[in-house]
């Protein structure tokens, strides 16, 4: 399982990359506009903290296939390797996915609301598929759709992998990890919620206090 961070906050990425094994970072236009930074600033800051092996995803803005492909070229030129372009699965996006793959770009099909959209993008060669779990949950059974997609891909021989996205809580992530999801992209605050548990710190405090009471120190030796 790979964990990606869904954020434009490079500092959050640097912090979490020290704590956890982070495969890379996904952004989207909303995340970037909310950051108060330009896309160029976000890209520069992110590339400064990512290791060459961590993937970085940015999304096209144009809505026609030709414009999407032009945006994809700009995005891919930001970095020598592990730069991936996110393309929404509109009909124009589907065309652009085919074209981008024909040029050998790393492509993530995004704004996915059904397993069928994802599967068709995989047939067009998309490397990664990003179903929007929480948004799908608001419309029906989002987790169920992703479980269907896992099965559909398993039987298809298509090489595309799922990077499930749009999580609002730890339980949604947990359900998909339990189902064997290959990758998730999660906002830093939700990731911190997955790590943190008050009882863990209480347990540690208890151990260290007992050690200090017996041996007069708060380190092993
Ligand atoms: O990055 C795409 C996806 O995570 C969107 O998430 O929070 O806008 O539903 P959200």
Tab-separated table of C-alpha atoms and ligand atoms in Angstrom:
chain	number	residue	atom	x	y	z
A	1	UNK	CA	0.000	0.000	0.000
A	2	UNK	CA	1.249	3.453	-0.858
A	3	UNK	CA	0.362	6.590	1.059
A	4	UNK	CA	0.231	9.894	-0.817
A	5	UNK	CA	-0.474	13.269	0.757
A	6	UNK	CA	-3.231	15.360	-0.806
A	7	UNK	CA	-1.953	18.850	-0.109
A	8	UNK	CA	-0.226	21.975	-1.364
A	9	UNK	CA	1.544	22.454	1.964
A	10	UNK	CA	5.215	21.564	1.488
A	11	UNK	CA	5.974	21.922	5.189
A	12	UNK	CA	3.299	19.349	6.048
A	13	UNK	CA	4.852	17.028	3.450
A	14	UNK	CA	8.351	17.457	4.887
A	15	UNK	CA	7.072	16.762	8.421
A	16	UNK	CA	5.058	13.696	7.495
A	17	UNK	CA	7.775	12.318	5.207
A	18	UNK	CA	10.024	12.124	8.293
A	19	UNK	CA	7.375	10.357	10.331
A	20	UNK	CA	5.891	8.013	7.728
A	21	UNK	CA	6.694	6.377	4.405
A	22	UNK	CA	5.167	8.809	1.946
A	23	UNK	CA	5.056	7.810	-1.727
A	24	UNK	CA	4.387	11.321	-2.994
A	25	UNK	CA	2.022	14.254	-3.147
A	26	UNK	CA	-1.170	14.936	-5.047
A	27	UNK	CA	-2.592	18.401	-5.553
A	28	UNK	CA	-5.666	19.681	-7.282
A	29	UNK	CA	-6.703	23.177	-8.407
A	30	UNK	CA	-8.852	23.771	-5.313
A	31	UNK	CA	-6.089	22.762	-2.931
A	32	UNK	CA	-3.673	25.089	-4.738
A	33	UNK	CA	-6.030	28.079	-4.866
A	34	UNK	CA	-6.874	27.632	-1.164
A	35	UNK	CA	-3.167	27.660	-0.282
A	36	UNK	CA	-2.937	31.334	-1.256
A	37	UNK	CA	0.105	30.550	-3.388
A	38	UNK	CA	0.568	30.451	-7.129
A	39	UNK	CA	0.890	27.058	-8.800
A	40	UNK	CA	4.498	27.925	-9.591
A	41	UNK	CA	5.212	28.612	-5.897
A	42	UNK	CA	3.486	25.405	-4.823
A	43	UNK	CA	5.448	23.378	-7.385
A	44	UNK	CA	8.773	24.945	-6.414
A	45	UNK	CA	8.203	24.441	-2.688
A	46	UNK	CA	7.004	20.896	-3.155
A	47	UNK	CA	9.883	19.906	-5.408
A	48	UNK	CA	12.286	21.302	-2.820
A	49	UNK	CA	11.031	18.899	-0.147
A	50	UNK	CA	10.246	15.791	-2.200
A	51	UNK	CA	12.928	13.182	-2.785
A	52	UNK	CA	13.415	12.207	-6.444
A	53	UNK	CA	11.597	8.932	-5.754
A	54	UNK	CA	8.471	10.572	-4.393
A	55	UNK	CA	5.885	11.230	-7.078
A	56	UNK	CA	4.284	14.626	-7.568
A	57	UNK	CA	0.903	15.163	-9.221
A	58	UNK	CA	-0.545	18.379	-10.647
A	59	UNK	CA	-3.784	18.788	-12.550
A	60	UNK	CA	-4.557	20.229	-15.964
A	61	UNK	CA	-6.933	23.209	-16.074
A	62	UNK	CA	-7.937	23.455	-19.739
A	63	UNK	CA	-11.212	21.698	-20.537
A	64	UNK	CA	-10.591	20.669	-24.146
A	65	UNK	CA	-8.305	17.788	-25.025
A	66	UNK	CA	-5.823	19.923	-26.908
A	67	UNK	CA	-5.547	22.429	-24.051
A	68	UNK	CA	-5.282	19.624	-21.505
A	69	UNK	CA	-2.403	18.132	-23.448
A	70	UNK	CA	-0.662	21.516	-23.552
A	71	UNK	CA	-1.152	21.861	-19.765
A	72	UNK	CA	0.142	18.313	-19.349
A	73	UNK	CA	3.342	19.196	-21.224
A	74	UNK	CA	3.897	22.177	-18.906
A	75	UNK	CA	3.281	20.049	-15.829
A	76	UNK	CA	5.572	17.227	-16.968
A	77	UNK	CA	8.358	19.699	-17.750
A	78	UNK	CA	8.533	20.734	-14.075
A	79	UNK	CA	10.649	17.732	-13.188
A	80	UNK	CA	12.748	15.057	-14.843
A	81	UNK	CA	11.036	12.041	-13.332
A	82	UNK	CA	8.107	11.098	-11.134
A	83	UNK	CA	6.034	14.053	-12.301
A	84	UNK	CA	2.488	12.955	-13.068
A	85	UNK	CA	-0.368	14.782	-14.685
A	86	UNK	CA	-3.930	14.577	-13.378
A	87	UNK	CA	-6.626	14.642	-16.040
A	88	UNK	CA	-10.369	14.632	-15.205
A	89	UNK	CA	-12.424	11.874	-16.807
A	90	UNK	CA	-14.669	14.103	-18.922
A	91	UNK	CA	-15.038	13.017	-22.555
A	92	UNK	CA	-12.343	15.574	-23.492
A	93	UNK	CA	-10.246	14.316	-20.594
A	94	UNK	CA	-10.560	10.746	-21.846
A	95	UNK	CA	-9.186	11.907	-25.204
A	96	UNK	CA	-6.362	13.734	-23.452
A	97	UNK	CA	-5.542	10.660	-21.344
A	98	UNK	CA	-5.090	8.610	-24.516
A	99	UNK	CA	-2.926	11.310	-26.096
A	100	UNK	CA	-0.810	11.848	-22.973
A	101	UNK	CA	-0.213	8.118	-22.654
A	102	UNK	CA	0.733	7.891	-26.322
A	103	UNK	CA	3.483	10.393	-25.447
A	104	UNK	CA	4.577	8.334	-22.465
A	105	UNK	CA	3.478	10.692	-19.704
A	106	UNK	CA	2.566	9.459	-16.230
A	107	UNK	CA	-1.200	9.992	-16.065
A	108	UNK	CA	-3.679	9.938	-13.221
A	109	UNK	CA	-7.346	9.954	-14.161
A	110	UNK	CA	-9.142	12.150	-11.671
A	111	UNK	CA	-12.562	13.483	-10.663
A	112	UNK	CA	-13.806	9.903	-10.751
A	113	UNK	CA	-17.289	9.349	-9.349
A	114	UNK	CA	-18.008	5.810	-10.574
A	115	UNK	CA	-16.128	2.551	-10.978
A	116	UNK	CA	-17.098	2.508	-14.658
A	117	UNK	CA	-15.473	5.892	-15.359
A	118	UNK	CA	-12.313	4.645	-13.698
A	119	UNK	CA	-12.311	1.405	-15.649
A	120	UNK	CA	-12.728	3.209	-18.969
A	121	UNK	CA	-9.850	5.550	-18.089
A	122	UNK	CA	-7.750	2.472	-17.299
A	123	UNK	CA	-8.623	1.106	-20.749
A	124	UNK	CA	-7.309	4.396	-22.183
A	125	UNK	CA	-3.995	3.688	-20.486
A	126	UNK	CA	-4.199	5.811	-17.327
A	127	UNK	CA	-1.524	4.705	-14.867
A	128	UNK	CA	-3.433	5.805	-11.792
A	129	UNK	CA	-7.146	6.167	-11.048
A	130	UNK	CA	-8.415	8.517	-8.360
A	131	UNK	CA	-11.970	7.750	-7.250
A	132	UNK	CA	-13.298	10.513	-4.967
A	133	UNK	CA	-14.394	8.352	-2.062
A	134	UNK	CA	-16.035	10.923	0.216
A	135	UNK	CA	-17.769	12.723	-2.622
A	136	UNK	CA	-19.024	9.346	-3.914
A	137	UNK	CA	-20.213	8.499	-0.405
A	138	UNK	CA	-22.332	11.673	-0.489
A	139	UNK	CA	-24.043	10.355	-3.621
A	140	UNK	CA	-24.295	6.690	-2.664
A	141	UNK	CA	-21.922	3.883	-1.778
A	142	UNK	CA	-18.484	5.386	-2.490
A	143	UNK	CA	-16.523	2.712	-0.705
A	144	UNK	CA	-18.605	0.042	-2.457
A	145	UNK	CA	-17.817	1.563	-5.861
A	146	UNK	CA	-14.112	1.416	-5.087
A	147	UNK	CA	-14.439	-2.201	-3.964
A	148	UNK	CA	-16.129	-2.945	-7.310
A	149	UNK	CA	-13.291	-1.191	-9.110
A	150	UNK	CA	-10.674	-3.290	-7.304
A	151	UNK	CA	-12.449	-6.418	-8.584
A	152	UNK	CA	-12.955	-5.041	-12.090
A	153	UNK	CA	-9.258	-4.228	-12.437
A	154	UNK	CA	-8.146	-7.534	-10.934
A	155	UNK	CA	-9.982	-9.454	-13.621
A	156	UNK	CA	-8.972	-7.188	-16.494
A	157	UNK	CA	-5.237	-7.482	-16.795
A	158	UNK	CA	-5.068	-3.677	-17.074
A	159	UNK	CA	-2.000	-2.264	-15.333
A	160	UNK	CA	-3.705	0.819	-13.834
A	161	UNK	CA	-3.561	1.244	-10.069
A	162	UNK	CA	-6.040	2.968	-7.799
A	163	UNK	CA	-5.024	5.961	-5.696
A	164	UNK	CA	-8.234	6.475	-3.754
A	165	UNK	CA	-8.807	10.161	-2.944
A	166	UNK	CA	-11.165	12.594	-1.237
A	167	UNK	CA	-11.211	11.181	2.279
A	168	UNK	CA	-12.852	13.070	5.083
A	169	UNK	CA	-12.185	10.667	7.903
A	170	UNK	CA	-9.942	7.884	9.105
A	171	UNK	CA	-12.656	5.228	8.860
A	172	UNK	CA	-13.047	5.732	5.092
A	173	UNK	CA	-9.306	5.173	4.689
A	174	UNK	CA	-9.426	2.165	7.004
A	175	UNK	CA	-12.225	0.525	5.022
A	176	UNK	CA	-10.229	0.705	1.807
A	177	UNK	CA	-6.955	-0.459	3.331
A	178	UNK	CA	-8.884	-3.422	4.749
A	179	UNK	CA	-10.143	-4.148	1.237
A	180	UNK	CA	-6.577	-4.228	-0.095
A	181	UNK	CA	-6.414	-0.845	-1.818
A	182	UNK	CA	-3.068	-0.209	-3.556
A	183	UNK	CA	-2.757	3.459	-2.649
A	184	UNK	CA	-4.587	6.296	-0.975
A	185	UNK	CA	-4.058	10.040	-1.044
A	186	UNK	CA	-5.039	11.669	2.188
A	187	UNK	CA	-4.929	15.215	3.572
A	188	UNK	CA	-2.255	15.691	6.259
A	189	UNK	CA	-4.791	16.360	9.043
A	190	UNK	CA	-6.525	13.021	8.380
A	191	UNK	CA	-3.137	11.262	8.290
A	192	UNK	CA	-2.205	12.782	11.656
A	193	UNK	CA	-5.543	11.506	12.996
A	194	UNK	CA	-4.556	8.017	11.839
A	195	UNK	CA	-1.328	8.195	13.841
A	196	UNK	CA	-2.485	9.954	16.963
A	197	UNK	CA	-4.227	8.230	19.850
A	198	UNK	CA	-4.342	9.798	23.321
A	199	UNK	CA	-3.916	6.393	24.972
A	200	UNK	CA	-0.615	5.841	23.175
A	201	UNK	CA	0.917	8.951	24.745
A	202	UNK	CA	-0.602	8.045	28.125
A	203	UNK	CA	1.012	4.604	27.893
A	204	UNK	CA	4.388	6.158	27.047
A	205	UNK	CA	4.076	8.652	29.918
A	206	UNK	CA	3.345	5.786	32.291
A	207	UNK	CA	6.416	3.803	31.118
A	208	UNK	CA	8.777	6.738	31.352
A	209	UNK	CA	7.474	7.979	34.702
A	210	UNK	CA	7.887	4.494	36.198
A	211	UNK	CA	11.432	4.276	34.780
A	212	UNK	CA	12.364	7.641	36.201
A	213	UNK	CA	10.879	6.770	39.586
A	214	UNK	CA	13.009	3.591	39.713
A	215	UNK	CA	16.251	4.642	37.989
A	216	UNK	CA	16.234	8.438	38.130
A	217	UNK	CA	16.469	8.991	34.404
A	218	UNK	CA	14.185	9.399	31.393
A	219	UNK	CA	16.424	7.557	28.885
A	220	UNK	CA	17.344	3.877	28.693
A	221	UNK	CA	20.859	4.277	30.114
B	1	LIG	O1	-7.259	15.553	-4.906
B	1	LIG	C1	-8.519	15.153	-5.269
B	1	LIG	C2	-9.443	14.827	-4.175
B	1	LIG	O2	-8.752	14.475	-3.038
B	1	LIG	C3	-10.531	15.814	-3.875
B	1	LIG	O3	-10.796	15.828	-2.539
B	1	LIG	O4	-11.570	16.876	-0.479
B	1	LIG	O5	-12.025	18.024	-2.634
B	1	LIG	O6	-13.216	15.930	-2.054
B	1	LIG	P1	-11.982	16.713	-1.907
